Every structure is written in structure tokens, then in C-alpha cells.
Amino acid sequence: MPLALLALAVSAFGIGTTEFVMMGLLPNVADDLDTSVPTAGYLVSAYAIGVVLGAPLLTGLGSRVPRKKMLLLLMALFTVGNLASALAPDFGWLLAGRFLAGLPHGAFFGVGAVVAARLVSEGRQARAVATMFLGLTVANIVGVPAATLLGQHLGWRATFLVVAVIGLAAMAALARLVPRIPVEAHQDVRRELRALGNRQVLLGLLTAVFGFAGVFAVYSYLSAMTTKAMGFGESSVTLVLALFGIGMTLGALAAGPLTDRALRPTLYGSLGALAVVLVAFPFTVHVQWAALVMVVLLGGVGFMTTTPLQMLVMNKAKDAPTLASASNHSAFNLANAGGAWLGGVAIAAGWGWTSPALVGAVLAVIGLAIATTAGFLDRDPEKPSRVVAGGLRTRTRKSANSSPSGTPHSPSGTPSSPSTTPPARPAFEDGTVERGGRSLA
């Protein structure tokens, strides 16, 4: 794998740390800024709103900016947002800082996924995207627990200062390791918007909203479940969160090669497995060792959905994938907010601390239903075999001016001079042009 993927993973590590660490720092922030914990919870929402709005907005504004420069600008905005959070004099300024830090999140992962896919050869693109996402999963194993402990001992401001330093380190790695990838001549906002309107892209985003909401219906209340349902002490919360992060990492590692091999079956399988794990969760959570296993499984099957969903919207957006890719992260954050809200409704209704898992199972099944419907609609009708020059029947590739032996032929079948018959650019049956030896669809 190219070293540039390491720079993307370091950036993802910083983004993942600042996204999830606030959940563990809410009591500290509330005490320091003289507000309640529920009010401090708006800081989580402010970041999510920043992601949802920033993904399409910044991607659209940067559609003509070279990819590497765009990544650097987004990471600079992320760093400024975390620095502003660390220096915020009151709750209102901290709210603004969190919103600012969230703005580049979706756009960075959208552009980063496109860059990662173009750094590797055909057949390894999903693995490259999954490698970038490893930074996000490792953040949940190492970054979030460590940053939470740092904030508890040195104050929450120290946490955001450290994340700002990570942002600077990520910028240095991006500048040094990521090659220059120019924007395509045809790339513009209108083309990106048209790609975003593709039915398969929209169904993919809708799958992300419902399917991934099932994960966050439980994850948002995992700390409370640890003490109130699993029977662990408060000191074990960090361990349980780290186990969830380990599951996420294992899911990301598995999702890459599986998605490269079979995208839709990987998506169907991960959503189906997620529904099964969520249904089983309330019945096993009261046995401590089984509860820990279920936490790892939940993180694993939940995060296995992200890579196939990311690749799906990129593939279906074809040669204008950046806005669709970024919008996928808006969908994930809508899933975050929606899953947390529905899980909270179940708890408030008196259904018990494990009831969000059953709510999540329903959401995962809805996501699976949308995904399978999209797959059915995407099935091409049976196509007749095409006869190319030289009499070779093919269904996968065509080259109008080449014979099986590679000798150019005229339409009459007689050999023609290469100087008078330029070779056609290889193309696939769906019209996707092969560039640089690999399809960009």
C-alpha cells in the first residue's frame, strides 16, 4: 500500500478522536462551564450538524481545487476548529468551535476516499479506502480513551489542544506523502450534483442513514449499559469502549478485501449480521463475558457496512464521485443523530436500557431492505453477446478496431495501418471508460 494512505489514516485518526471524545468529556465540560450535562450534549449535535452541512458545501466549493490542496485546506480548518474549542472562553464559543471542527469532516473523507482509490490499482480500491478508515477505528481504541483520560486529569481544553497538534502532524504528512492529483478537466459542481441525483446513489445514502443508525442506537448509550445492564463499574467503561473500537478495526480490515471481491453481497451480509447481533444483544448482555463478546461483534459487523457503502456511492456516481462520497458521511452523521434519538425514546418509554438494541435491529432490517431493493433495481437485463471484429463474442469489453490478436482491422476485416486507424480507448459495456489501466466507475 502507498505511504500516502498512512497520511490519510493519521488524518482520520485525528478526526475520529475529536468526533467521539466529547461523549466522554461531557461531565467535565458541564462542570467547568457551569451548565448541565444535557445542555452540554448540544456540543455533540453541533459537531454532527457541522458534518452534515459541511460535506456538500465544502465539497461543492472545492470542486475545482486539486485534491491534495483540498485535503490540506480541510485539515487546516479542522485544526483551527479544535484550537478554537480549546481556547473557547464560554459555552457559546465552544459550541461554535465544535461546529467549525465538524465542517471539514465529511468533505475530507469524501475527497480522501477518492484519492485513496486512485492511489492503487484496480481490484484494491476498497482495501485502500478501508485503510484510510482504519485511522477512524484506531481512534476509538487508542485516541478516544487516551484523550478522555487526558481531559479528566488535565482538563478538557488539553484534549482539544492535543487534537490540534495531531491536525498539524496530519497536514505535514499529507504535504509530504500525498502525490499531486489534479482535478479532471470535466469536473464541476453541476456534474457532481447530477451524479448525486443518481437513483442508486440516493438509495445508497438512504441505506447508510437507516442501516448505520442501528449501530448508534446502541453505541450512544453503551456507557450507561455498561454500568446499568452489564453490571460493570464505571472504571470499566473505557475498556468496553476500547473493545467496541477493536471490533470496528477488525470489521474495517475484513471489509476491504471482501468489498473488492463482492461489493453488494458484503453489504447485504454485514447489514444482516448487524440485525442478528442487535436482536441477540439484550438476551446476552447480562452475562458479562458474553456482553463483552457482543460489544466486539457489534463494532465489527457495524463498521463492515461503511466500506461497501462508500464504494457503492463512489462507483454509482462514476466520474463525479466526490460530492456523493462526502454526502455519505452526512448520511452517517444523520444516522448518528437519528439512532441516538430513537434509542433515547425507547429508554424514556421505560423499555429498559437494552431496548435501543431492538430499535437498532429494526433500523438495520430497514437498511437491508433498502439495499436489496437497490440491488434488484440495479440488475441489468440479459444482454445479447456482441460480435467484435475478428468474430470474437464478448460481454465484458469491446474494442471496435482490434482483433483478438491485437492487430487493428478495418470494418471489412482486412488489416489496416495503425497510422490510419487509431486504437479505440477500451471501454466496458456500461460505457465506462478505462483510464490508466483501470475503470473509474
Short mmCIF file of C-alpha atoms in Angstrom, two decimals:
data_model
loop_
_atom_site.label_atom_id
_atom_site.label_comp_id
_atom_site.label_asym_id
_atom_site.label_seq_id
_atom_site.Cartn_x
_atom_site.Cartn_y
_atom_site.Cartn_z
CA MET A 1 0.00 0.00 0.00
CA PRO A 2 1.30 3.53 -0.77
CA LEU A 3 2.63 5.62 2.12
CA ALA A 4 0.11 8.31 1.18
CA LEU A 5 -2.57 6.08 2.73
CA LEU A 6 -0.73 6.46 6.06
CA ALA A 7 -1.16 10.23 5.85
CA LEU A 8 -4.87 9.78 5.22
CA ALA A 9 -5.13 7.33 8.13
CA VAL A 10 -3.36 9.79 10.50
CA SER A 11 -5.84 12.48 9.46
CA ALA A 12 -8.74 10.07 10.04
CA PHE A 13 -7.31 9.27 13.48
CA GLY A 14 -7.46 12.94 14.48
CA ILE A 15 -10.98 13.37 13.08
CA GLY A 16 -12.24 10.23 14.82
CA THR A 17 -10.73 11.29 18.13
CA THR A 18 -12.34 14.72 18.19
CA GLU A 19 -15.69 13.34 16.97
CA PHE A 20 -16.19 10.78 19.73
CA VAL A 21 -14.18 12.17 22.66
CA MET A 22 -16.85 14.71 23.58
CA MET A 23 -19.15 11.89 24.72
CA GLY A 24 -16.66 11.06 27.49
CA LEU A 25 -15.93 14.70 28.41
CA LEU A 26 -19.49 15.99 28.76
CA PRO A 27 -19.48 15.94 32.62
CA ASN A 28 -16.14 17.76 32.75
CA VAL A 29 -17.24 20.41 30.26
CA ALA A 30 -20.58 20.89 32.03
CA ASP A 31 -18.89 21.42 35.42
CA ASP A 32 -16.24 23.78 34.06
CA LEU A 33 -18.65 25.95 32.05
CA ASP A 34 -21.41 25.85 34.69
CA THR A 35 -24.05 24.14 32.58
CA SER A 36 -25.97 20.87 32.71
CA VAL A 37 -24.91 17.62 31.08
CA PRO A 38 -27.96 17.55 28.76
CA THR A 39 -27.13 21.10 27.63
CA ALA A 40 -23.50 20.11 27.13
CA GLY A 41 -24.82 17.33 24.89
CA TYR A 42 -25.55 20.01 22.29
CA LEU A 43 -21.80 20.01 21.66
CA VAL A 44 -22.17 16.55 20.11
CA SER A 45 -25.05 17.79 17.98
CA ALA A 46 -23.11 20.89 16.90
CA TYR A 47 -20.32 18.73 15.51
CA ALA A 48 -22.80 16.47 13.69
CA ILE A 49 -24.59 19.47 12.17
CA GLY A 50 -21.23 20.76 11.00
CA VAL A 51 -20.56 17.44 9.25
CA VAL A 52 -23.98 17.33 7.59
CA LEU A 53 -23.76 20.91 6.28
CA GLY A 54 -20.06 20.99 5.56
CA ALA A 55 -19.87 17.83 3.44
CA PRO A 56 -21.86 19.10 0.43
CA LEU A 57 -20.99 22.78 0.93
CA LEU A 58 -17.20 22.49 1.13
CA THR A 59 -17.08 19.74 -1.48
CA GLY A 60 -19.02 21.92 -3.89
CA LEU A 61 -16.86 24.99 -3.22
CA GLY A 62 -13.71 22.93 -3.68
CA SER A 63 -14.78 21.01 -6.78
CA ARG A 64 -12.16 22.81 -8.90
CA VAL A 65 -9.38 22.65 -6.30
CA PRO A 66 -6.65 19.99 -6.79
CA ARG A 67 -7.22 17.04 -4.47
CA LYS A 68 -4.05 17.39 -2.40
CA LYS A 69 -4.56 21.11 -1.83
CA MET A 70 -8.18 20.44 -0.87
CA LEU A 71 -7.12 17.85 1.72
CA LEU A 72 -4.64 20.32 3.23
CA LEU A 73 -7.24 23.13 3.39
CA LEU A 74 -9.78 20.85 5.05
CA MET A 75 -7.31 19.61 7.62
CA ALA A 76 -6.28 23.21 8.33
CA LEU A 77 -9.93 24.10 9.02
CA PHE A 78 -10.20 21.04 11.28
CA THR A 79 -7.11 22.18 13.22
CA VAL A 80 -8.43 25.73 13.62
CA GLY A 81 -11.77 24.39 14.87
CA ASN A 82 -10.11 22.30 17.57
CA LEU A 83 -7.82 25.16 18.58
CA ALA A 84 -10.86 27.43 18.85
CA SER A 85 -12.55 24.79 21.03
CA ALA A 86 -9.53 24.61 23.34
CA LEU A 87 -9.44 28.41 23.76
CA ALA A 88 -13.22 28.95 23.99
CA PRO A 89 -14.00 31.38 26.86
CA ASP A 90 -17.60 30.21 27.31
CA PHE A 91 -20.14 27.61 26.18
CA GLY A 92 -21.29 29.58 23.15
CA TRP A 93 -17.77 29.85 21.75
CA LEU A 94 -17.15 26.16 22.42
CA LEU A 95 -20.36 25.36 20.53
CA ALA A 96 -19.08 27.40 17.57
CA GLY A 97 -15.68 25.69 17.77
CA ARG A 98 -17.27 22.26 17.65
CA PHE A 99 -19.38 23.25 14.65
CA LEU A 100 -16.28 24.60 12.89
CA ALA A 101 -14.31 21.39 13.62
CA GLY A 102 -17.15 19.30 12.16
CA LEU A 103 -17.45 21.27 8.90
CA PRO A 104 -14.48 19.59 7.10
CA HIS A 105 -15.20 16.06 8.38
CA GLY A 106 -17.43 14.76 5.59
CA ALA A 107 -15.64 16.65 2.82
CA PHE A 108 -12.26 15.30 3.97
CA PHE A 109 -13.41 11.68 3.96
CA GLY A 110 -15.19 12.24 0.65
CA VAL A 111 -12.10 13.64 -1.08
CA GLY A 112 -9.82 11.26 0.82
CA ALA A 113 -11.76 8.19 -0.33
CA VAL A 114 -11.46 9.31 -3.97
CA VAL A 115 -7.73 9.94 -3.54
CA ALA A 116 -7.20 6.59 -1.79
CA ALA A 117 -8.97 4.73 -4.60
CA ARG A 118 -6.78 6.40 -7.21
CA LEU A 119 -3.54 5.59 -5.43
CA VAL A 120 -3.90 1.84 -6.06
CA SER A 121 -4.59 -0.49 -8.96
CA GLU A 122 -7.96 -1.86 -9.97
CA GLY A 123 -9.19 -4.55 -7.58
CA ARG A 124 -7.57 -2.99 -4.49
CA GLN A 125 -9.57 0.21 -4.24
CA ALA A 126 -11.87 -0.88 -1.42
CA ARG A 127 -8.85 -2.03 0.59
CA ALA A 128 -7.28 1.40 0.10
CA VAL A 129 -10.43 3.16 1.33
CA ALA A 130 -10.66 0.75 4.28
CA THR A 131 -7.02 1.53 5.15
CA MET A 132 -7.90 5.21 5.45
CA PHE A 133 -10.86 4.33 7.68
CA LEU A 134 -8.53 2.32 9.94
CA GLY A 135 -7.41 5.64 11.37
CA LEU A 136 -11.00 6.27 12.42
CA THR A 137 -11.33 2.87 14.09
CA VAL A 138 -7.94 3.07 15.83
CA ALA A 139 -9.08 6.41 17.24
CA ASN A 140 -11.80 4.53 19.11
CA ILE A 141 -9.26 2.05 20.52
CA VAL A 142 -6.50 4.46 21.47
CA GLY A 143 -7.38 8.08 20.73
CA VAL A 144 -10.75 8.42 22.45
CA PRO A 145 -9.83 6.56 25.71
CA ALA A 146 -6.48 8.36 25.96
CA ALA A 147 -8.00 11.76 25.17
CA THR A 148 -10.76 11.14 27.72
CA LEU A 149 -8.24 10.31 30.44
CA LEU A 150 -6.18 13.36 29.49
CA GLY A 151 -9.23 15.57 29.74
CA GLN A 152 -10.21 14.13 33.11
CA HIS A 153 -6.75 14.76 34.57
CA LEU A 154 -5.54 17.93 32.82
CA GLY A 155 -8.84 19.47 31.78
CA TRP A 156 -10.92 19.18 28.62
CA ARG A 157 -9.04 22.05 26.97
CA ALA A 158 -5.86 19.96 26.94
CA THR A 159 -7.69 17.32 24.90
CA PHE A 160 -8.54 19.71 22.09
CA LEU A 161 -5.03 21.19 22.13
CA VAL A 162 -3.60 17.71 21.60
CA VAL A 163 -6.08 17.06 18.76
CA ALA A 164 -5.00 20.34 17.16
CA VAL A 165 -1.38 19.13 17.29
CA ILE A 166 -2.49 15.87 15.63
CA GLY A 167 -4.09 18.02 12.94
CA LEU A 168 -0.78 19.80 12.32
CA ALA A 169 1.04 16.46 12.13
CA ALA A 170 -1.57 15.20 9.65
CA MET A 171 -1.06 18.29 7.47
CA ALA A 172 2.68 17.65 7.41
CA ALA A 173 2.13 14.02 6.44
CA LEU A 174 -0.34 14.97 3.70
CA ALA A 175 2.05 17.58 2.28
CA ARG A 176 4.95 15.12 2.28
CA LEU A 177 3.35 11.83 1.22
CA VAL A 178 0.27 12.50 -0.93
CA PRO A 179 1.11 13.00 -4.61
CA ARG A 180 -0.39 15.80 -6.66
CA ILE A 181 -3.71 14.63 -8.13
CA PRO A 182 -5.17 17.28 -10.46
CA VAL A 183 -8.88 17.86 -10.86
CA GLU A 184 -10.28 16.38 -14.06
CA ALA A 185 -10.99 18.89 -16.80
CA HIS A 186 -14.68 17.98 -16.83
CA GLN A 187 -15.12 18.28 -13.06
CA ASP A 188 -17.57 20.96 -11.86
CA VAL A 189 -20.32 21.46 -9.31
CA ARG A 190 -23.16 20.83 -11.75
CA ARG A 191 -21.69 17.49 -12.79
CA GLU A 192 -21.27 16.50 -9.14
CA LEU A 193 -24.89 17.46 -8.37
CA ARG A 194 -26.14 15.43 -11.32
CA ALA A 195 -24.17 12.43 -10.07
CA LEU A 196 -25.66 12.92 -6.60
CA GLY A 197 -29.13 12.69 -8.15
CA ASN A 198 -28.46 9.17 -9.44
CA ARG A 199 -31.11 6.79 -8.05
CA GLN A 200 -28.54 4.24 -6.92
CA VAL A 201 -26.52 6.93 -5.13
CA LEU A 202 -29.62 8.17 -3.30
CA LEU A 203 -30.59 4.63 -2.29
CA GLY A 204 -27.04 4.06 -1.04
CA LEU A 205 -27.23 7.20 1.11
CA LEU A 206 -30.62 6.12 2.44
CA THR A 207 -29.18 2.69 3.28
CA ALA A 208 -26.44 4.42 5.29
CA VAL A 209 -28.95 6.55 7.21
CA PHE A 210 -31.07 3.59 8.34
CA GLY A 211 -28.50 0.79 8.48
CA PHE A 212 -25.84 2.68 10.42
CA ALA A 213 -28.47 4.24 12.72
CA GLY A 214 -28.82 0.76 14.17
CA VAL A 215 -25.21 0.93 15.38
CA PHE A 216 -25.59 4.35 17.01
CA ALA A 217 -28.87 3.45 18.68
CA VAL A 218 -26.71 1.25 20.95
CA TYR A 219 -23.30 2.94 20.86
CA SER A 220 -24.74 6.26 22.09
CA TYR A 221 -25.83 4.54 25.33
CA LEU A 222 -23.07 1.96 25.64
CA SER A 223 -21.53 3.72 28.65
CA ALA A 224 -24.81 3.61 30.56
CA MET A 225 -25.44 0.00 29.50
CA THR A 226 -22.01 -0.96 30.84
CA THR A 227 -22.95 0.01 34.40
CA LYS A 228 -26.71 -0.43 34.41
CA ALA A 229 -27.19 -3.59 32.32
CA MET A 230 -23.85 -5.42 32.15
CA GLY A 231 -23.06 -4.98 35.84
CA PHE A 232 -19.59 -3.42 35.42
CA GLY A 233 -18.23 -0.50 37.42
CA GLU A 234 -17.59 2.95 35.98
CA SER A 235 -13.89 2.16 35.68
CA SER A 236 -14.74 -0.47 33.04
CA VAL A 237 -16.42 1.98 30.65
CA THR A 238 -13.12 2.83 28.95
CA LEU A 239 -12.41 -0.89 28.43
CA VAL A 240 -15.84 -1.52 26.89
CA LEU A 241 -15.45 1.44 24.54
CA ALA A 242 -12.00 0.20 23.54
CA LEU A 243 -13.44 -3.27 22.79
CA PHE A 244 -16.01 -1.63 20.55
CA GLY A 245 -13.12 0.13 18.78
CA ILE A 246 -11.29 -3.19 18.36
CA GLY A 247 -14.41 -4.62 16.74
CA MET A 248 -14.57 -1.62 14.41
CA THR A 249 -10.96 -2.17 13.37
CA LEU A 250 -11.49 -5.87 12.69
CA GLY A 251 -14.60 -5.01 10.67
CA ALA A 252 -12.67 -2.47 8.60
CA LEU A 253 -9.86 -4.96 7.94
CA ALA A 254 -12.34 -7.57 6.75
CA ALA A 255 -14.49 -5.18 4.74
CA GLY A 256 -11.74 -4.05 2.36
CA PRO A 257 -10.90 -7.35 0.61
CA LEU A 258 -14.50 -8.59 0.84
CA THR A 259 -15.79 -5.45 -0.84
CA ASP A 260 -13.17 -5.70 -3.58
CA ARG A 261 -14.35 -9.24 -4.24
CA ALA A 262 -18.13 -8.77 -3.97
CA LEU A 263 -19.50 -5.35 -3.03
CA ARG A 264 -23.23 -5.92 -2.71
CA PRO A 265 -23.00 -9.34 -1.02
CA THR A 266 -20.64 -7.77 1.56
CA LEU A 267 -23.17 -5.00 2.19
CA TYR A 268 -26.09 -7.44 2.48
CA GLY A 269 -24.13 -9.76 4.75
CA SER A 270 -22.92 -7.01 7.08
CA LEU A 271 -26.40 -5.48 7.46
CA GLY A 272 -27.95 -8.89 8.04
CA ALA A 273 -25.30 -9.79 10.61
CA LEU A 274 -25.82 -6.41 12.30
CA ALA A 275 -29.53 -7.11 12.68
CA VAL A 276 -28.82 -10.56 14.18
CA VAL A 277 -26.28 -9.18 16.67
CA LEU A 278 -28.65 -6.40 17.75
CA VAL A 279 -31.50 -8.87 18.31
CA ALA A 280 -29.24 -11.13 20.39
CA PHE A 281 -27.71 -8.24 22.36
CA PRO A 282 -30.45 -7.81 25.03
CA PHE A 283 -30.52 -11.56 25.74
CA THR A 284 -26.77 -11.92 26.30
CA VAL A 285 -25.81 -8.59 27.85
CA HIS A 286 -26.47 -9.74 31.43
CA VAL A 287 -23.70 -12.37 31.22
CA GLN A 288 -20.54 -10.29 31.47
CA TRP A 289 -18.21 -12.32 29.23
CA ALA A 290 -20.97 -12.68 26.62
CA ALA A 291 -21.68 -8.96 26.82
CA LEU A 292 -18.04 -8.16 26.01
CA VAL A 293 -18.12 -10.52 23.02
CA MET A 294 -21.30 -8.87 21.75
CA VAL A 295 -19.70 -5.42 22.04
CA VAL A 296 -16.81 -6.55 19.82
CA LEU A 297 -19.21 -8.16 17.34
CA LEU A 298 -21.39 -5.05 17.24
CA GLY A 299 -18.39 -2.87 16.41
CA GLY A 300 -17.18 -5.37 13.79
CA VAL A 301 -20.37 -6.00 11.81
CA GLY A 302 -21.46 -2.39 12.21
CA PHE A 303 -18.32 -0.96 10.71
CA MET A 304 -18.21 -3.57 7.95
CA THR A 305 -21.08 -1.65 6.36
CA THR A 306 -19.07 1.56 5.87
CA THR A 307 -16.60 0.46 3.17
CA PRO A 308 -19.14 -1.15 0.80
CA LEU A 309 -21.46 1.83 1.22
CA GLN A 310 -18.60 4.23 0.49
CA MET A 311 -17.52 2.30 -2.60
CA LEU A 312 -21.12 1.91 -3.78
CA VAL A 313 -21.86 5.63 -3.92
CA MET A 314 -18.45 6.32 -5.49
CA ASN A 315 -19.00 3.69 -8.17
CA LYS A 316 -22.52 4.77 -8.99
CA ALA A 317 -21.53 8.44 -9.16
CA LYS A 318 -18.98 7.32 -11.80
CA ASP A 319 -16.63 10.14 -12.86
CA ALA A 320 -18.08 12.70 -10.41
CA PRO A 321 -17.80 10.75 -7.14
CA THR A 322 -16.50 13.38 -4.70
CA LEU A 323 -19.78 15.01 -3.62
CA ALA A 324 -21.52 11.64 -3.37
CA SER A 325 -18.65 10.27 -1.31
CA ALA A 326 -18.73 13.27 1.03
CA SER A 327 -22.52 13.15 1.29
CA ASN A 328 -22.18 9.57 2.51
CA HIS A 329 -20.62 10.96 5.69
CA SER A 330 -23.52 13.36 6.07
CA ALA A 331 -25.71 10.26 5.90
CA PHE A 332 -23.62 8.53 8.58
CA ASN A 333 -23.98 11.54 10.88
CA LEU A 334 -27.73 11.67 10.28
CA ALA A 335 -27.66 8.01 11.30
CA ASN A 336 -25.71 9.03 14.41
CA ALA A 337 -28.28 11.63 15.41
CA GLY A 338 -31.33 9.59 14.43
CA GLY A 339 -30.15 6.37 16.05
CA ALA A 340 -29.27 8.15 19.30
CA TRP A 341 -32.66 9.90 19.35
CA LEU A 342 -34.68 6.73 18.73
CA GLY A 343 -32.65 4.79 21.28
CA GLY A 344 -33.31 7.54 23.82
CA VAL A 345 -37.04 7.43 23.05
CA ALA A 346 -37.05 3.69 23.83
CA ILE A 347 -35.28 4.21 27.15
CA ALA A 348 -37.54 7.13 28.10
CA ALA A 349 -40.58 4.96 27.34
CA GLY A 350 -39.48 2.60 30.10
CA TRP A 351 -38.49 -0.29 27.84
CA GLY A 352 -35.16 -0.78 29.60
CA TRP A 353 -31.52 0.08 28.99
CA THR A 354 -31.09 -2.65 26.37
CA SER A 355 -34.16 -1.64 24.36
CA PRO A 356 -32.11 0.54 21.95
CA ALA A 357 -30.62 -2.70 20.58
CA LEU A 358 -34.04 -3.89 19.39
CA VAL A 359 -34.73 -0.44 17.93
CA GLY A 360 -31.38 -0.72 16.17
CA ALA A 361 -32.29 -4.16 14.82
CA VAL A 362 -35.41 -2.72 13.18
CA LEU A 363 -33.34 0.08 11.64
CA ALA A 364 -30.77 -2.41 10.34
CA VAL A 365 -33.52 -4.50 8.72
CA ILE A 366 -34.92 -1.37 7.05
CA GLY A 367 -31.42 -0.58 5.78
CA LEU A 368 -31.07 -4.13 4.45
CA ALA A 369 -34.44 -3.87 2.71
CA ILE A 370 -33.39 -0.63 1.01
CA ALA A 371 -30.04 -2.16 -0.02
CA THR A 372 -31.63 -5.27 -1.52
CA THR A 373 -34.22 -3.17 -3.34
CA ALA A 374 -31.43 -1.05 -4.78
CA GLY A 375 -29.59 -4.20 -5.85
CA PHE A 376 -32.69 -5.58 -7.57
CA LEU A 377 -33.25 -2.29 -9.42
CA ASP A 378 -29.60 -2.25 -10.46
CA ARG A 379 -29.74 -5.65 -12.17
CA ASP A 380 -29.12 -5.27 -15.91
CA PRO A 381 -31.44 -7.16 -18.24
CA GLU A 382 -29.86 -10.04 -20.15
CA LYS A 383 -27.78 -8.58 -22.96
CA PRO A 384 -27.06 -10.37 -26.22
CA SER A 385 -23.45 -11.20 -26.90
CA ARG A 386 -21.68 -8.62 -29.03
CA VAL A 387 -19.58 -9.60 -32.01
CA VAL A 388 -16.41 -7.59 -32.38
CA ALA A 389 -14.02 -7.51 -35.30
CA GLY A 390 -12.43 -10.86 -35.83
CA GLY A 391 -15.56 -12.79 -34.80
CA LEU A 392 -14.89 -12.81 -31.01
CA ARG A 393 -18.05 -12.79 -28.91
CA THR A 394 -17.77 -10.77 -25.70
CA ARG A 395 -19.97 -9.38 -22.96
CA THR A 396 -17.41 -7.56 -20.87
CA ARG A 397 -15.12 -5.48 -23.01
CA LYS A 398 -15.17 -4.17 -26.52
CA SER A 399 -12.60 -2.57 -28.74
CA ALA A 400 -14.04 -1.61 -32.08
CA ASN A 401 -10.79 -1.62 -34.02
CA SER A 402 -8.92 -4.58 -32.52
CA SER A 403 -8.89 -8.23 -33.36
CA PRO A 404 -8.28 -10.97 -30.78
CA SER A 405 -4.63 -10.96 -31.70
CA GLY A 406 -4.38 -7.24 -31.19
CA THR A 407 -3.95 -6.41 -34.91
CA PRO A 408 -6.03 -3.42 -35.99
CA HIS A 409 -8.67 -4.26 -38.61
CA SER A 410 -10.80 -2.17 -40.88
CA PRO A 411 -14.60 -2.70 -40.84
CA SER A 412 -14.22 -5.11 -43.77
CA GLY A 413 -11.94 -7.32 -41.68
CA THR A 414 -8.73 -6.60 -43.65
CA PRO A 415 -5.66 -5.45 -41.77
CA SER A 416 -5.25 -1.69 -41.71
CA SER A 417 -2.33 0.52 -40.87
CA PRO A 418 -2.07 1.68 -37.26
CA SER A 419 -1.35 5.15 -38.61
CA THR A 420 -4.72 5.34 -40.32
CA THR A 421 -6.83 3.52 -37.73
CA PRO A 422 -6.11 4.81 -34.22
CA PRO A 423 -6.91 2.30 -31.47
CA ALA A 424 -10.11 2.93 -29.62
CA ARG A 425 -9.98 3.61 -25.91
CA PRO A 426 -11.03 0.44 -24.07
CA ALA A 427 -14.48 0.63 -22.64
CA PHE A 428 -16.86 -1.51 -20.66
CA GLU A 429 -20.36 -2.46 -21.74
CA ASP A 430 -21.97 0.15 -19.48
CA GLY A 431 -20.00 2.89 -21.23
CA THR A 432 -17.40 3.35 -18.50
CA VAL A 433 -14.10 4.42 -19.97
CA GLU A 434 -10.97 2.70 -18.69
CA ARG A 435 -8.31 5.19 -17.68
CA GLY A 436 -4.79 4.43 -16.70
CA GLY A 437 -5.39 0.70 -16.96
CA ARG A 438 -8.36 0.64 -14.58
CA SER A 439 -12.01 1.59 -14.55
CA LEU A 440 -13.01 4.65 -12.56
CA ALA A 441 -16.68 3.71 -12.35
#
